[in-house]
């Protein structure tokens, strides 16, 4: 019974959003569980160059952010998890605190920095700002994973003359596939769903991402609320996340449970 409740609580909002996206006009106010499906809103989205452009921007920004976050985070995590240096624990605490900073705290400072770099109203500005959240997050998570690996592997490699970089690339990296997959997916979701920075640092339709594009969907008049179109857009932008999670499902589960059991 508890499982059925959890499934209903988790899946019903998505079902309701999909059903609402296939209703036209007054049909939105009818509560039929299986209405006559009408995919007009989806066809309108596909034919809308502004929405499709924002979808491409989101893919580019989220993918680039995830890739850079894993590279930077993995290097930092290895240093924090394996190399002994003064104030290492303090550094970990700083990484954790930065990862939970509210976005509004750094918004004005990042705005000045973006303008100084000449990146305002460019997708690269979003990549730079998203790294503020994803790099501390990936660093903290990957540090936990790296600490679980036996030191004997590295000690044997050091005896054979391997450098720290070679140990990371040749020994630890092949073993961290599940960990990187799970961390990368979470970083991708953070970048994909981000709204505040995308709204602040982009100005034109050509450079906006999907969350902002959905928020700016307007009706044919100021008295019309385009509820069906918004639901169709929301379902559409959720599909890439579902596909990515299903594709990496086994690695995500293995990565999230890594280090849970010792021995």
Short mmCIF file of C-alpha atoms in Angstrom, two decimals:
data_model
loop_
_atom_site.label_atom_id
_atom_site.label_comp_id
_atom_site.label_asym_id
_atom_site.label_seq_id
_atom_site.Cartn_x
_atom_site.Cartn_y
_atom_site.Cartn_z
CA UNK A 1 0.00 0.00 0.00
CA UNK A 2 2.81 2.38 0.85
CA UNK A 3 4.47 1.62 -2.49
CA UNK A 4 1.26 2.43 -4.37
CA UNK A 5 0.97 5.71 -2.51
CA UNK A 6 4.57 6.65 -3.36
CA UNK A 7 4.04 5.76 -7.05
CA UNK A 8 0.82 7.77 -7.19
CA UNK A 9 2.37 10.74 -5.38
CA UNK A 10 5.40 10.68 -7.70
CA UNK A 11 3.84 9.92 -11.08
CA UNK A 12 0.44 11.60 -10.94
CA UNK A 13 1.78 15.19 -11.43
CA UNK A 14 3.51 14.07 -14.64
CA UNK A 15 0.38 12.29 -15.85
CA UNK A 16 -1.72 15.34 -15.05
CA UNK A 17 0.72 17.62 -16.89
CA UNK A 18 0.66 15.35 -19.97
CA UNK A 19 -3.14 15.09 -19.99
CA UNK A 20 -3.47 18.86 -19.59
CA UNK A 21 -1.09 19.40 -22.51
CA UNK A 22 -3.42 17.43 -24.80
CA UNK A 23 -6.59 19.37 -23.98
CA UNK A 24 -7.95 22.32 -25.91
CA UNK A 25 -10.01 25.24 -24.66
CA UNK A 26 -12.77 24.39 -22.20
CA UNK A 27 -11.64 20.75 -22.11
CA UNK A 28 -8.93 21.86 -19.68
CA UNK A 29 -11.57 22.20 -16.99
CA UNK A 30 -12.94 18.68 -17.45
CA UNK A 31 -11.59 16.05 -15.06
CA UNK A 32 -11.72 12.97 -17.31
CA UNK A 33 -8.77 10.67 -16.61
CA UNK A 34 -8.59 9.53 -20.25
CA UNK A 35 -9.64 12.44 -22.45
CA UNK A 36 -9.47 12.60 -26.22
CA UNK A 37 -5.80 13.37 -26.79
CA UNK A 38 -5.01 16.35 -29.02
CA UNK A 39 -1.33 17.01 -29.78
CA UNK A 40 -1.83 20.44 -31.33
CA UNK A 41 0.28 22.17 -28.70
CA UNK A 42 3.19 19.82 -29.33
CA UNK A 43 3.05 20.50 -33.06
CA UNK A 44 3.04 24.22 -32.32
CA UNK A 45 6.15 23.83 -30.16
CA UNK A 46 7.98 21.91 -32.88
CA UNK A 47 7.09 24.61 -35.41
CA UNK A 48 8.15 27.38 -33.01
CA UNK A 49 11.76 28.38 -33.85
CA UNK A 50 12.15 30.35 -30.61
CA UNK A 51 11.31 27.35 -28.43
CA UNK A 52 13.48 24.97 -30.45
CA UNK A 53 16.38 27.42 -30.25
CA UNK A 54 16.00 27.62 -26.48
CA UNK A 55 15.99 23.83 -26.34
CA UNK A 56 19.29 23.72 -28.25
CA UNK A 57 20.71 26.36 -25.90
CA UNK A 58 19.72 24.30 -22.87
CA UNK A 59 21.37 21.19 -24.29
CA UNK A 60 24.57 23.11 -25.01
CA UNK A 61 24.70 24.89 -21.65
CA UNK A 62 23.82 21.84 -19.54
CA UNK A 63 26.20 19.51 -21.42
CA UNK A 64 29.12 21.94 -21.32
CA UNK A 65 28.52 22.73 -17.65
CA UNK A 66 28.42 19.03 -16.76
CA UNK A 67 31.60 18.26 -18.70
CA UNK A 68 33.57 21.11 -17.13
CA UNK A 69 32.19 20.37 -13.67
CA UNK A 70 33.35 16.76 -13.84
CA UNK A 71 36.83 17.73 -15.03
CA UNK A 72 37.34 20.42 -12.38
CA UNK A 73 35.50 18.52 -9.67
CA UNK A 74 37.42 15.30 -10.25
CA UNK A 75 40.78 17.06 -10.01
CA UNK A 76 39.77 18.93 -6.87
CA UNK A 77 38.21 15.81 -5.34
CA UNK A 78 41.42 13.83 -5.82
CA UNK A 79 43.43 16.54 -4.10
CA UNK A 80 40.97 16.80 -1.22
CA UNK A 81 40.48 13.08 -0.86
CA UNK A 82 43.98 11.73 -1.30
CA UNK A 83 46.66 14.41 -0.89
CA UNK A 84 47.49 15.52 2.64
CA UNK A 85 47.99 19.27 2.98
CA UNK A 86 47.31 21.84 5.72
CA UNK A 87 43.72 23.00 6.19
CA UNK A 88 42.31 20.26 3.99
CA UNK A 89 39.30 19.85 6.26
CA UNK A 90 38.69 23.60 6.18
CA UNK A 91 38.77 23.48 2.39
CA UNK A 92 36.12 20.76 2.39
CA UNK A 93 33.92 22.86 4.64
CA UNK A 94 34.34 25.85 2.31
CA UNK A 95 33.37 23.69 -0.68
CA UNK A 96 30.26 22.52 1.17
CA UNK A 97 29.26 26.04 2.19
CA UNK A 98 29.71 27.40 -1.34
CA UNK A 99 27.55 24.60 -2.76
CA UNK A 100 24.59 25.66 -0.60
CA UNK A 101 24.83 29.43 -1.12
CA UNK A 102 21.53 30.95 -2.32
CA UNK A 103 21.85 32.16 -5.90
CA UNK A 104 20.58 35.62 -5.04
CA UNK A 105 23.62 36.16 -2.77
CA UNK A 106 26.04 36.08 -5.72
CA UNK A 107 23.69 37.46 -8.37
CA UNK A 108 24.86 41.08 -8.34
CA UNK A 109 28.54 40.13 -8.18
CA UNK A 110 28.18 37.69 -11.06
CA UNK A 111 26.32 40.33 -13.06
CA UNK A 112 29.30 42.68 -12.76
CA UNK A 113 31.73 39.88 -13.60
CA UNK A 114 29.74 38.80 -16.67
CA UNK A 115 29.65 42.38 -17.95
CA UNK A 116 33.38 42.79 -17.32
CA UNK A 117 34.12 39.66 -19.38
CA UNK A 118 31.76 40.83 -22.14
CA UNK A 119 29.65 37.68 -21.89
CA UNK A 120 26.25 39.22 -21.17
CA UNK A 121 23.45 37.70 -23.27
CA UNK A 122 25.60 34.75 -24.34
CA UNK A 123 25.15 31.05 -23.48
CA UNK A 124 28.76 30.95 -22.27
CA UNK A 125 27.76 33.35 -19.48
CA UNK A 126 25.35 30.73 -18.19
CA UNK A 127 28.04 28.05 -18.27
CA UNK A 128 30.30 30.28 -16.19
CA UNK A 129 27.60 31.04 -13.63
CA UNK A 130 26.30 27.48 -13.40
CA UNK A 131 29.79 26.28 -12.49
CA UNK A 132 29.38 28.20 -9.23
CA UNK A 133 26.83 25.59 -8.15
CA UNK A 134 27.90 22.45 -9.98
CA UNK A 135 31.66 22.49 -9.28
CA UNK A 136 31.36 22.57 -5.45
CA UNK A 137 28.60 19.95 -5.67
CA UNK A 138 30.59 17.55 -7.88
CA UNK A 139 33.76 18.14 -5.85
CA UNK A 140 32.03 17.25 -2.59
CA UNK A 141 30.35 14.12 -4.00
CA UNK A 142 33.43 12.82 -5.84
CA UNK A 143 35.62 13.40 -2.78
CA UNK A 144 33.38 10.98 -0.89
CA UNK A 145 33.74 8.39 -3.64
CA UNK A 146 37.52 8.74 -3.93
CA UNK A 147 37.97 8.23 -0.20
CA UNK A 148 36.36 4.79 -0.53
CA UNK A 149 39.06 3.44 -2.85
CA UNK A 150 41.83 1.44 -1.13
CA UNK A 151 45.09 3.35 -0.82
CA UNK A 152 47.04 0.20 -1.65
CA UNK A 153 46.27 0.74 -5.34
CA UNK A 154 47.90 4.16 -5.31
CA UNK A 155 50.80 3.10 -3.12
CA UNK A 156 51.66 0.33 -5.56
CA UNK A 157 51.46 2.79 -8.46
CA UNK A 158 53.67 5.32 -6.64
CA UNK A 159 56.28 2.61 -6.05
CA UNK A 160 56.23 1.97 -9.81
CA UNK A 161 56.92 5.67 -10.41
CA UNK A 162 53.44 6.94 -11.34
CA UNK A 163 52.62 10.60 -10.77
CA UNK A 164 49.40 11.74 -9.11
CA UNK A 165 47.98 12.72 -12.50
CA UNK A 166 48.73 9.32 -13.97
CA UNK A 167 47.23 7.58 -10.93
CA UNK A 168 44.06 9.62 -11.34
CA UNK A 169 43.74 9.01 -15.09
CA UNK A 170 44.91 5.40 -15.33
CA UNK A 171 43.79 3.85 -12.05
CA UNK A 172 41.00 5.81 -10.36
CA UNK A 173 39.17 7.14 -13.41
CA UNK A 174 38.35 3.70 -14.91
CA UNK A 175 36.96 2.62 -11.53
CA UNK A 176 34.80 5.72 -11.12
CA UNK A 177 32.46 5.22 -14.08
CA UNK A 178 29.31 4.76 -11.96
CA UNK A 179 30.29 7.60 -9.63
CA UNK A 180 30.94 9.98 -12.51
CA UNK A 181 27.67 8.98 -14.19
CA UNK A 182 25.54 9.60 -11.11
CA UNK A 183 27.30 12.87 -10.27
CA UNK A 184 27.19 14.04 -13.88
CA UNK A 185 23.46 13.36 -14.16
CA UNK A 186 22.75 15.37 -11.01
CA UNK A 187 24.91 18.24 -12.28
CA UNK A 188 23.15 18.08 -15.66
CA UNK A 189 19.74 18.31 -13.98
CA UNK A 190 20.88 21.31 -11.91
CA UNK A 191 22.05 23.12 -15.04
CA UNK A 192 19.02 22.08 -17.12
CA UNK A 193 16.46 23.35 -14.61
CA UNK A 194 18.20 26.59 -13.56
CA UNK A 195 16.03 29.68 -14.02
CA UNK A 196 17.29 32.74 -12.09
CA UNK A 197 20.72 33.10 -13.73
CA UNK A 198 19.28 32.31 -17.16
CA UNK A 199 16.64 35.00 -16.75
CA UNK A 200 19.18 37.56 -15.50
CA UNK A 201 22.07 37.02 -17.91
CA UNK A 202 20.19 36.48 -21.19
CA UNK A 203 18.12 39.10 -22.95
CA UNK A 204 17.09 37.84 -26.40
CA UNK A 205 15.16 34.79 -27.56
CA UNK A 206 18.20 33.50 -29.45
CA UNK A 207 20.18 33.03 -26.22
CA UNK A 208 17.54 32.02 -23.67
CA UNK A 209 17.26 28.53 -22.24
CA UNK A 210 14.13 26.41 -21.97
CA UNK A 211 13.05 27.31 -18.40
CA UNK A 212 13.03 31.01 -19.30
CA UNK A 213 11.33 30.35 -22.64
CA UNK A 214 8.55 28.47 -20.85
CA UNK A 215 8.14 31.27 -18.33
CA UNK A 216 7.73 33.79 -21.16
CA UNK A 217 5.10 31.85 -23.12
CA UNK A 218 2.18 34.21 -23.63
CA UNK A 219 -1.38 33.82 -24.88
CA UNK A 220 -2.95 35.48 -27.88
CA UNK A 221 -4.19 38.25 -25.58
CA UNK A 222 -3.36 39.55 -22.13
CA UNK A 223 -6.53 37.91 -20.80
CA UNK A 224 -5.54 34.42 -21.95
CA UNK A 225 -3.32 32.18 -19.85
CA UNK A 226 -1.68 29.58 -22.19
CA UNK A 227 -1.94 26.73 -19.69
CA UNK A 228 -1.99 23.94 -22.29
CA UNK A 229 1.05 25.30 -24.13
CA UNK A 230 3.00 25.63 -20.89
CA UNK A 231 2.17 22.04 -19.92
CA UNK A 232 3.21 20.79 -23.37
CA UNK A 233 6.51 22.65 -23.11
CA UNK A 234 7.08 21.32 -19.60
CA UNK A 235 6.51 17.73 -20.71
CA UNK A 236 8.79 18.25 -23.72
CA UNK A 237 11.73 19.53 -21.66
CA UNK A 238 11.30 16.72 -19.15
CA UNK A 239 11.75 14.02 -21.79
CA UNK A 240 15.54 14.54 -22.29
CA UNK A 241 16.09 14.13 -18.55
CA UNK A 242 14.04 10.93 -18.49
CA UNK A 243 15.93 9.53 -21.48
CA UNK A 244 19.33 10.33 -19.95
CA UNK A 245 18.39 8.83 -16.58
CA UNK A 246 17.00 5.65 -18.16
CA UNK A 247 20.08 5.30 -20.38
CA UNK A 248 22.48 5.54 -17.43
CA UNK A 249 20.18 3.87 -14.92
CA UNK A 250 22.50 1.05 -13.89
CA UNK A 251 25.52 3.31 -13.53
CA UNK A 252 23.51 5.83 -11.53
CA UNK A 253 22.32 3.18 -9.07
CA UNK A 254 25.83 1.74 -8.78
CA UNK A 255 27.30 5.20 -8.25
CA UNK A 256 24.78 6.27 -5.62
CA UNK A 257 25.32 3.06 -3.64
CA UNK A 258 29.12 3.07 -3.96
CA UNK A 259 30.74 2.93 -0.57
CA UNK A 260 27.47 2.14 1.19
CA UNK A 261 28.76 -1.29 2.19
CA UNK A 262 32.33 -2.03 3.20
CA UNK A 263 34.05 -5.35 3.49
#
